[in-house]
mmCIF file of C-alpha atoms in Angstrom:
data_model
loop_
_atom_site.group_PDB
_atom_site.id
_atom_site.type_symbol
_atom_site.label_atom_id
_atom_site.label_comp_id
_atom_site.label_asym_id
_atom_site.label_seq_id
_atom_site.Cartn_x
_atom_site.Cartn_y
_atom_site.Cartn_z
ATOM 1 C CA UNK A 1 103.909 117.434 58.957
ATOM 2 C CA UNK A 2 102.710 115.038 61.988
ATOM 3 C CA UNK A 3 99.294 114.085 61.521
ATOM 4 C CA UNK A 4 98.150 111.945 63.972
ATOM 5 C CA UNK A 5 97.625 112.367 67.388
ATOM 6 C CA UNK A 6 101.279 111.418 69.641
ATOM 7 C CA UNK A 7 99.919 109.507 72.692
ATOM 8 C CA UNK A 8 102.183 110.048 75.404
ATOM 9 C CA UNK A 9 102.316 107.573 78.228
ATOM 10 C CA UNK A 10 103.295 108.247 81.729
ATOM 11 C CA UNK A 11 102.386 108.280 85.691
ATOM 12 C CA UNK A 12 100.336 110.116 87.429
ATOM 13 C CA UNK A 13 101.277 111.491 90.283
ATOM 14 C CA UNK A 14 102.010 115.262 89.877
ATOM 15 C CA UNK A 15 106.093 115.556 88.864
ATOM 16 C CA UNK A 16 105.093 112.351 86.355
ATOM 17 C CA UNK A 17 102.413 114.693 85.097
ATOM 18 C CA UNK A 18 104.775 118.075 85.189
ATOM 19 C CA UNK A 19 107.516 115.580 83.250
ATOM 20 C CA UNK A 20 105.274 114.586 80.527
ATOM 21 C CA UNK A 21 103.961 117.962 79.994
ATOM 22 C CA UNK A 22 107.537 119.578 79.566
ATOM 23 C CA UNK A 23 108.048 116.781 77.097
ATOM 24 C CA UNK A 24 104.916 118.024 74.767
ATOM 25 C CA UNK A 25 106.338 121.807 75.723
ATOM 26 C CA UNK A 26 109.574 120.808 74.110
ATOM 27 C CA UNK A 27 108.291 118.221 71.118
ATOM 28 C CA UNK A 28 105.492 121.110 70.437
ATOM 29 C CA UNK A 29 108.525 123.981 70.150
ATOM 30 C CA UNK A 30 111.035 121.771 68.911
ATOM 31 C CA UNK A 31 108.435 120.740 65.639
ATOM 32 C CA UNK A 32 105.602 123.633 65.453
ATOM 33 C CA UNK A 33 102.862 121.669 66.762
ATOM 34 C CA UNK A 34 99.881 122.862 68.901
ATOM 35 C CA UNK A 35 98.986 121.153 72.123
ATOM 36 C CA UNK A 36 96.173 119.414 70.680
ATOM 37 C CA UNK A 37 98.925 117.379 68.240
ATOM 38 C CA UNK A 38 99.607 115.161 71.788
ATOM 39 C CA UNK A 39 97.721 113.720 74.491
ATOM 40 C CA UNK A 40 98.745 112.643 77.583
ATOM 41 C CA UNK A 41 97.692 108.937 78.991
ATOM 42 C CA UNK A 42 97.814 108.281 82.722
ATOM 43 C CA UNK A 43 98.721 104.776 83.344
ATOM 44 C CA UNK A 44 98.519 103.826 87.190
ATOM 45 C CA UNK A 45 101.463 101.717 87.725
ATOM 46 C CA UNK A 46 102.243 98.623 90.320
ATOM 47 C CA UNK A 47 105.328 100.909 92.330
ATOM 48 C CA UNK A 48 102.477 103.748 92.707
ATOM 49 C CA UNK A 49 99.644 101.157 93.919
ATOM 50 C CA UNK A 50 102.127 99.775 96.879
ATOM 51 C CA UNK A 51 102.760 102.166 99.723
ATOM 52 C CA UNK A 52 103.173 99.751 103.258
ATOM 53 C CA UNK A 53 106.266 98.525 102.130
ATOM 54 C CA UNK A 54 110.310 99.159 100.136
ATOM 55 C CA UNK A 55 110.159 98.597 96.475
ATOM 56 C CA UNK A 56 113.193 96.303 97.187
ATOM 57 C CA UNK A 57 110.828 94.328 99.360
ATOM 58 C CA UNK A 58 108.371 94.857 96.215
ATOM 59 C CA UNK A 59 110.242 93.500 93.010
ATOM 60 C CA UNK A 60 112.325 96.948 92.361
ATOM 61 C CA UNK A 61 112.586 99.858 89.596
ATOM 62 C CA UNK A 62 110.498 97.664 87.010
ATOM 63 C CA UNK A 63 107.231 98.777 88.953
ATOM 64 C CA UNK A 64 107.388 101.933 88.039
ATOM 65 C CA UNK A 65 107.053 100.904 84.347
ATOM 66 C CA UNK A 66 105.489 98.001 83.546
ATOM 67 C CA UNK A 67 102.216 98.366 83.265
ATOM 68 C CA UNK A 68 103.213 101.782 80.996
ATOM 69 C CA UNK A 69 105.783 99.484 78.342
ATOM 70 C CA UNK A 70 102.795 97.069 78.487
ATOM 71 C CA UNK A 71 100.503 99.888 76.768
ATOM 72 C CA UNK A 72 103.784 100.886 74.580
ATOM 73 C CA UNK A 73 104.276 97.106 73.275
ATOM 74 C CA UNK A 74 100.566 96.995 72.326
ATOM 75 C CA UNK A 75 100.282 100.138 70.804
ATOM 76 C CA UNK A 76 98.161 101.869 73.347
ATOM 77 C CA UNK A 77 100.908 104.763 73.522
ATOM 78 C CA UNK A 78 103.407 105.724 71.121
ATOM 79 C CA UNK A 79 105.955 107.374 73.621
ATOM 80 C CA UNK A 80 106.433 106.696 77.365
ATOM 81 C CA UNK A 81 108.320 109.194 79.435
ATOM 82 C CA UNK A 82 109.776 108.138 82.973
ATOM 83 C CA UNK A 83 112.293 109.423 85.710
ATOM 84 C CA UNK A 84 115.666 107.603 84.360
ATOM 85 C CA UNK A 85 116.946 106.459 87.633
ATOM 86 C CA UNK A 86 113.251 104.284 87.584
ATOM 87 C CA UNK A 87 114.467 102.728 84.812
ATOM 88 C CA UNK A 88 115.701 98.870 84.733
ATOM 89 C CA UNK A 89 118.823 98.312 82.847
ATOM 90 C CA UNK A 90 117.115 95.616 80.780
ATOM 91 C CA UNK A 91 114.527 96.424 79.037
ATOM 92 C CA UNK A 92 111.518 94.840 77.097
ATOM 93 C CA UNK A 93 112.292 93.082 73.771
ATOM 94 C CA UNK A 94 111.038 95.696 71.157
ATOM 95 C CA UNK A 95 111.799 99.049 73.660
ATOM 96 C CA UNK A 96 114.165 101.564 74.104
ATOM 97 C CA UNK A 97 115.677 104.320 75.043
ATOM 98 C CA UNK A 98 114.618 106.652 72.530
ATOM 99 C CA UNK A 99 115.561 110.447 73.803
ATOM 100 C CA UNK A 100 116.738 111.752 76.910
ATOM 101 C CA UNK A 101 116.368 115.991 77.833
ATOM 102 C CA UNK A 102 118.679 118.187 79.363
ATOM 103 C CA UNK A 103 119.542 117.106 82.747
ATOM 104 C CA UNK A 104 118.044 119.020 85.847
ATOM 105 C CA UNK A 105 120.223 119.358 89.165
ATOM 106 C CA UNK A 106 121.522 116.397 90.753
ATOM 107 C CA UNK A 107 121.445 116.973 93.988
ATOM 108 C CA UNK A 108 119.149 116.081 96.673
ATOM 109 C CA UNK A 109 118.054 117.733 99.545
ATOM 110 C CA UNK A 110 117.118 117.476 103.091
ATOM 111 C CA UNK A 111 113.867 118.670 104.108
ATOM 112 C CA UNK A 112 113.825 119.252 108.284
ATOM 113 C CA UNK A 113 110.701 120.331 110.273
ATOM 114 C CA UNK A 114 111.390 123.342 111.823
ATOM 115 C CA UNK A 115 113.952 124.237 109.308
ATOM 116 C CA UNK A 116 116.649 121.928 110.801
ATOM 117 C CA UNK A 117 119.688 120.351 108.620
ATOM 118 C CA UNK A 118 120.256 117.059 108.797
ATOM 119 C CA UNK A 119 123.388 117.846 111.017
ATOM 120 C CA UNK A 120 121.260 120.186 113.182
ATOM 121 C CA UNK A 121 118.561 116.580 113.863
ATOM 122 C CA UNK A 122 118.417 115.718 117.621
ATOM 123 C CA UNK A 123 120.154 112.390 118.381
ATOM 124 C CA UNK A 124 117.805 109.564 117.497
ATOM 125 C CA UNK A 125 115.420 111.073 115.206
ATOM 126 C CA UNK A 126 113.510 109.787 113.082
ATOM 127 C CA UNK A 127 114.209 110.248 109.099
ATOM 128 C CA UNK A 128 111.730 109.154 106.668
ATOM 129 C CA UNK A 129 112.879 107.803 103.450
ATOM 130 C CA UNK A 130 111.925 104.613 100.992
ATOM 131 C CA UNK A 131 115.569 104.796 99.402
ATOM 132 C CA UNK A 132 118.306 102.066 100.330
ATOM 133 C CA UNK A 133 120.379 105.139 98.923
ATOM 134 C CA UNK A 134 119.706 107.934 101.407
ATOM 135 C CA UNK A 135 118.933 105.496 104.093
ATOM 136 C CA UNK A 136 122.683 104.934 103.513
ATOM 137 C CA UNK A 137 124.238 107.674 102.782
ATOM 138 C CA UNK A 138 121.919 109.505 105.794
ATOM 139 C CA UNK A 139 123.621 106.813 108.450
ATOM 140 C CA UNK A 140 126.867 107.074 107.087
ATOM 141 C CA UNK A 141 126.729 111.149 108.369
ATOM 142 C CA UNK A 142 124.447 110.308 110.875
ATOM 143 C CA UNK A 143 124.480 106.781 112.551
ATOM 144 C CA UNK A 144 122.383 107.803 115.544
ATOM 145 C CA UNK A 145 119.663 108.381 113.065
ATOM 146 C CA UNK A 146 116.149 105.967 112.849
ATOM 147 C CA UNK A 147 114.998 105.195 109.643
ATOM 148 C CA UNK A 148 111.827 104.922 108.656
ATOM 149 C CA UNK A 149 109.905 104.139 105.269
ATOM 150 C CA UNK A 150 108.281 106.708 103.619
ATOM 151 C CA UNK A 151 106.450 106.300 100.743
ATOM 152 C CA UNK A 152 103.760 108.231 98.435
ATOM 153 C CA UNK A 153 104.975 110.720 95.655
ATOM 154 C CA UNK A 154 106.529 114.243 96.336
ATOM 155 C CA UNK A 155 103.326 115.655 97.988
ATOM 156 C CA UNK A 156 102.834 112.576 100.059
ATOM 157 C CA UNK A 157 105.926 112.452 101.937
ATOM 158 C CA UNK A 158 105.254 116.503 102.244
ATOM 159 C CA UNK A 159 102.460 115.952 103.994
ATOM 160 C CA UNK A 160 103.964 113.027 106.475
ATOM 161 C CA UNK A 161 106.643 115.515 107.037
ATOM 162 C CA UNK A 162 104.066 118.241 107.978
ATOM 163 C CA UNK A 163 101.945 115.680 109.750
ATOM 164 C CA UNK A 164 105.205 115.223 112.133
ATOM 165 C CA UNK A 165 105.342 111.119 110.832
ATOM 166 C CA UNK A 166 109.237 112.035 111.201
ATOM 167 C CA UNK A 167 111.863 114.720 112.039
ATOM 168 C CA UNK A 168 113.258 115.177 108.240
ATOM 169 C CA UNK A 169 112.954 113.649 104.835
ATOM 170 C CA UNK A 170 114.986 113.607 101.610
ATOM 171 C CA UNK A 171 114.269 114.175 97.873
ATOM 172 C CA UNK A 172 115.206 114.734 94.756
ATOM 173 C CA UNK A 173 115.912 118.812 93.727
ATOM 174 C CA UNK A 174 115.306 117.905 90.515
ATOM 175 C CA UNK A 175 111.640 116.921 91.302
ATOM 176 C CA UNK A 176 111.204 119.955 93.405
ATOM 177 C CA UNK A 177 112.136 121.815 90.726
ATOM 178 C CA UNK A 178 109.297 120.573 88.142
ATOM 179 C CA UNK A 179 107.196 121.320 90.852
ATOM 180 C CA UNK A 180 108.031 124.694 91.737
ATOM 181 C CA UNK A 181 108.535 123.498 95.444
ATOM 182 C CA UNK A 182 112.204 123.605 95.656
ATOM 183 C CA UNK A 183 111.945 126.454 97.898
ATOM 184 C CA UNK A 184 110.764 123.591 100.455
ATOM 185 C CA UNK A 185 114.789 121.966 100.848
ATOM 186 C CA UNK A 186 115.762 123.153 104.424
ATOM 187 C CA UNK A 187 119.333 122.230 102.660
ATOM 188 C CA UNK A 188 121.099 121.258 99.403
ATOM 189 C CA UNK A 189 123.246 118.613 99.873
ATOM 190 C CA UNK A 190 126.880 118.235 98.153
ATOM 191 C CA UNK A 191 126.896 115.439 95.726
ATOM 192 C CA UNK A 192 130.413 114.392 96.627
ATOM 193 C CA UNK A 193 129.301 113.428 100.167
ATOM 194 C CA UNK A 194 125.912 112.702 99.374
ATOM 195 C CA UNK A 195 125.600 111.824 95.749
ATOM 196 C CA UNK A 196 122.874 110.801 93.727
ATOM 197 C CA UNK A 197 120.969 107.609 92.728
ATOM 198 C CA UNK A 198 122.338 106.727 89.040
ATOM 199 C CA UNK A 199 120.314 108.995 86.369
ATOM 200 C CA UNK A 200 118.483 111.224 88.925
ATOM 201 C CA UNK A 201 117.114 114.388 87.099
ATOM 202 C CA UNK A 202 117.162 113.360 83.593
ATOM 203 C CA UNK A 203 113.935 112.456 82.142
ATOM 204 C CA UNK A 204 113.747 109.920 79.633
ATOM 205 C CA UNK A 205 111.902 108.668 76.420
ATOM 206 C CA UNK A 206 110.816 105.306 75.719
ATOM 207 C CA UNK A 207 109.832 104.422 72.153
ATOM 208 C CA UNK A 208 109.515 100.754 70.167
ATOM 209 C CA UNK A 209 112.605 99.712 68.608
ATOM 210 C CA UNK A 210 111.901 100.099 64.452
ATOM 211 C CA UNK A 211 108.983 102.993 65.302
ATOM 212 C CA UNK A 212 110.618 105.672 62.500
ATOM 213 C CA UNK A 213 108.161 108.156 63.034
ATOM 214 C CA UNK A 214 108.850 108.747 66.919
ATOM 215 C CA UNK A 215 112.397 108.498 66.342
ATOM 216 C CA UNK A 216 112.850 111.389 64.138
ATOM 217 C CA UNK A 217 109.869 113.031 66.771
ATOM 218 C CA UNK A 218 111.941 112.586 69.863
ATOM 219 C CA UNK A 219 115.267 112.767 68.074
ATOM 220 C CA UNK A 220 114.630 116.446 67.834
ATOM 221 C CA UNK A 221 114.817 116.980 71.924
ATOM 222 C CA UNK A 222 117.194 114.911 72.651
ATOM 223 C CA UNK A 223 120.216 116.315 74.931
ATOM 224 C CA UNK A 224 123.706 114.271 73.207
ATOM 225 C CA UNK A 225 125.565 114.868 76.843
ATOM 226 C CA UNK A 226 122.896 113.624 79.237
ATOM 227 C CA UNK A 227 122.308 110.717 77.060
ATOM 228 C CA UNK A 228 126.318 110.368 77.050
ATOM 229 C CA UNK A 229 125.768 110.802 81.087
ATOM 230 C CA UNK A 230 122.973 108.119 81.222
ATOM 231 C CA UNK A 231 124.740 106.046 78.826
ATOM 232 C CA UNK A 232 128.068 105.396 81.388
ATOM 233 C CA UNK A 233 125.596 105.369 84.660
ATOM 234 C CA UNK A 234 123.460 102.687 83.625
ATOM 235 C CA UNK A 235 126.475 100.365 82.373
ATOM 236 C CA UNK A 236 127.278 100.884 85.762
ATOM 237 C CA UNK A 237 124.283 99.944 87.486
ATOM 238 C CA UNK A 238 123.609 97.008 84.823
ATOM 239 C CA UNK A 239 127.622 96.081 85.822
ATOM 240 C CA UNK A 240 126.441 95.703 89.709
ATOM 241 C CA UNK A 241 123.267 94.129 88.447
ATOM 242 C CA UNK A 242 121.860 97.143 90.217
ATOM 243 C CA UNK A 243 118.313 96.873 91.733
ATOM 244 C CA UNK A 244 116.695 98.161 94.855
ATOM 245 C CA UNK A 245 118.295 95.865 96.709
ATOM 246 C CA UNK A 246 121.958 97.749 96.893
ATOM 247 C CA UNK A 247 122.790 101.306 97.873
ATOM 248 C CA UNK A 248 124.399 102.623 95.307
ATOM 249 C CA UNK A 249 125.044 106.472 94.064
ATOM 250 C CA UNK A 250 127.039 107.835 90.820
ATOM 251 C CA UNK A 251 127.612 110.546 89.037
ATOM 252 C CA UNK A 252 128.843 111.155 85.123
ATOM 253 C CA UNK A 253 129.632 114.805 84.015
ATOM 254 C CA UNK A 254 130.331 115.762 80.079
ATOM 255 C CA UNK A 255 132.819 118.320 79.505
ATOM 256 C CA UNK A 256 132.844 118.861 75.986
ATOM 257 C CA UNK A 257 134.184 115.045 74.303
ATOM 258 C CA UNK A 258 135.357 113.982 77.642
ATOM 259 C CA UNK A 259 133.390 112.247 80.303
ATOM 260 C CA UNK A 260 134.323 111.643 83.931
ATOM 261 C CA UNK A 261 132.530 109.124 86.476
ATOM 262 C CA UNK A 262 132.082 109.077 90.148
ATOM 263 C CA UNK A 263 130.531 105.502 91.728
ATOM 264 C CA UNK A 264 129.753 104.260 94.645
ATOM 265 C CA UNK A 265 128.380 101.357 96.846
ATOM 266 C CA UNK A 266 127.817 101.445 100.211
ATOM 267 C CA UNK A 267 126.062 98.719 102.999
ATOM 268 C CA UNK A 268 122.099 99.689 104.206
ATOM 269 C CA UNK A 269 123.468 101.383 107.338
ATOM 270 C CA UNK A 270 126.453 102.712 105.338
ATOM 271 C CA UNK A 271 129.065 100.989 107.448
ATOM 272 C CA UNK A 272 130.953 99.588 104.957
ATOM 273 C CA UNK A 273 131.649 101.944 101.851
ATOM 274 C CA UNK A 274 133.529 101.435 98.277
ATOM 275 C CA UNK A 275 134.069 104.200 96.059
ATOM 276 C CA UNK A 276 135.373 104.132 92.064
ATOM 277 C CA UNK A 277 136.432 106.443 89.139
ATOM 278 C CA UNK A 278 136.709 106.702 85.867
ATOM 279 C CA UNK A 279 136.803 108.882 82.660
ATOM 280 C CA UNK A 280 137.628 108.776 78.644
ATOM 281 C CA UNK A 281 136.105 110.193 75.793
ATOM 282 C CA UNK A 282 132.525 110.307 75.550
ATOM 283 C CA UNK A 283 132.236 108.162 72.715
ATOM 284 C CA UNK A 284 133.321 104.995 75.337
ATOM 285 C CA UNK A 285 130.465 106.222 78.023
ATOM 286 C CA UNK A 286 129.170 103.115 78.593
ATOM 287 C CA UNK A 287 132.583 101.096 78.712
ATOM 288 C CA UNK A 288 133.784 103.449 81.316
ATOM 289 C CA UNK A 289 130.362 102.748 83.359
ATOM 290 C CA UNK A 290 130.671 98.979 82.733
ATOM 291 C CA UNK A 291 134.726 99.143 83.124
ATOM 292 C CA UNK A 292 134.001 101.091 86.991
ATOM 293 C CA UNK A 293 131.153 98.716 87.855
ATOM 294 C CA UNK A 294 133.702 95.777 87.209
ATOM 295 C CA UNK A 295 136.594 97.238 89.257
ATOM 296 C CA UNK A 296 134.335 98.277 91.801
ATOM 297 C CA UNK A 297 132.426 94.844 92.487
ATOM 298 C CA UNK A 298 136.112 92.861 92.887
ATOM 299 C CA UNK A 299 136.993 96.409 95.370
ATOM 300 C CA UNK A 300 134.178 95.305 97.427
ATOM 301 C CA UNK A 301 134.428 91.490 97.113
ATOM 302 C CA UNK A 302 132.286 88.677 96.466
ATOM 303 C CA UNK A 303 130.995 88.553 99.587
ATOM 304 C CA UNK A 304 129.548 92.738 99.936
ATOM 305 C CA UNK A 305 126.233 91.656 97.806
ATOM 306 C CA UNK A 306 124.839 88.767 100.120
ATOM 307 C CA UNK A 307 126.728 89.591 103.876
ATOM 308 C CA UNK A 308 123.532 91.925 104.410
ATOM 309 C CA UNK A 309 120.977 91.259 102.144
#
């Protein structure tokens, strides 16, 4: 029977907050614990103190968690629980990847003011978005379009949107979800045109490597085919050396023991495009990722990674 009090460590902007708190829902079910067995610890991070400028501009996905695998390392937390597409591919000596729920939808969605879809935008307008990866994939259907950076959590860019800062904006469904506000999305966008960043809608676990006692915790929530999922799309992104700094999109679905991948890498104004597949058995997740990343990178050539950046 769990004694002491699980400190859970996470952000604190609102979908961090709704993220952690289905994480205690599900440890809480999942071991026949009350609510006061866990308590949630708001860490403000580096990525949620900088708002004038990209993250790739900033140092990239490791903002998001330092300062939170800094209180994990010295014991401050015992579990940290994060978006997985904020998560670096390397991680801290002494951390993992403990536990990763069931997926949420993929997709994203466009958000227009005045209802519009992104097709239905006026030539020229403006489209507010902080990701290399829409910004992309958004001038690849729409090269007319201006970009410009929006940053702030969901409720933020909400209220830029409402505050007429630009035309349309894009997010994740998955966040809208967790905060009941997916009846917001103007449109759903099809993840074979327009697919996602590389683990968007899982939510992941972060525990200290050797820490028995929130292994067999988290161990009881965890979801085997998202973690198969996350397994092949961050061999692809560590492949790439993916950061900030490249648009890039993928997709791994489970069916049963078999696993198929979707990846992709496009320029910042999506002119130039490659795309890669791949599937196997789920057991060889992340050599399919790693495998696609590989065949992908000599697709584009040695030169895609520095003619832009």
């Amino acid at each position: 029977m769990q004694t002491d009090v699980v400190k859970i460590g996470t952000r604190g902007s609102a979908l961090a907050l709704a993220q952690a708190a289905e994480t205690r829902a599900r440890l809480m079910a999942a071991h026949a614990l009350p609510k006061e067995a866990f308590e949630i610890v708001v860490i403000r991070t580096s990525g949620d103190q900088i708002q004038d400028r990209p993250l790739s501009e900033a140092g990239g996905k490791g903002l998001f968690t330092k300062e939170i695998e800094e209180a994990l390392l010295d014991g401050r937390i015992d579990l940290a629980v994060h978006s997985s597409k904020d998560m670096p591919t390397v991680l801290p000596q002494g951390l993992e990847l403990s536990a990763f729920l069931e997926r949420e939808d993929v997709r994203d969605v466009f958000i227009g003011r005045d209802g519009k879809r992104l097709e239905e935008l006026a030539q020229g307008a403006n489209l507010g978005t902080s990701s290399l990866r829409r910004q992309a994939l958004a001038l690849r259907l729409r090269p007319d379009l201006k970009v410009g950076i929006f940053r702030g959590n969901v409720q933020t860019r909400l209220r830029k949107l409402e505050a007429g800062e630009a035309d349309g904006t894009l997010l994740a469904l998955a966040g809208l979800k967790r905060l009941k506000l997916d009846h917001l999305a103007t449109e759903i966008l099809d993840p074979t045109a327009f697919p996602p960043a590389l683990g968007q809608g899982a939510i992941c676990i972060e525990s200290r490597v050797g820490d028995e006692r929130i292994a067999s915790l988290v161990q009881a929530i965890h979801h085997p085919p998202t973690g198969f999922a996350l397994s092949c799309e961050r061999a692809f992104l560590a492949a790439l050396d993916g950061s900030c700094r490249t648009p890039m999109a993928g997709l791994a679905r489970v069916e049963g023991d078999r696993i198929s991948f979707s990846g992709m890498i496009l320029t910042p104004d999506g002119g130039e495009v490659h795309e890669i597949d791949g599937e196997g058995a789920v057991t060889d997740a992340a050599e399919i990722g790693t495998d696609a990343g590989r065949r992908i990178r000599e697709r584009a050539g040695a030169g895609f990674f520095t003619s832009w950046s």
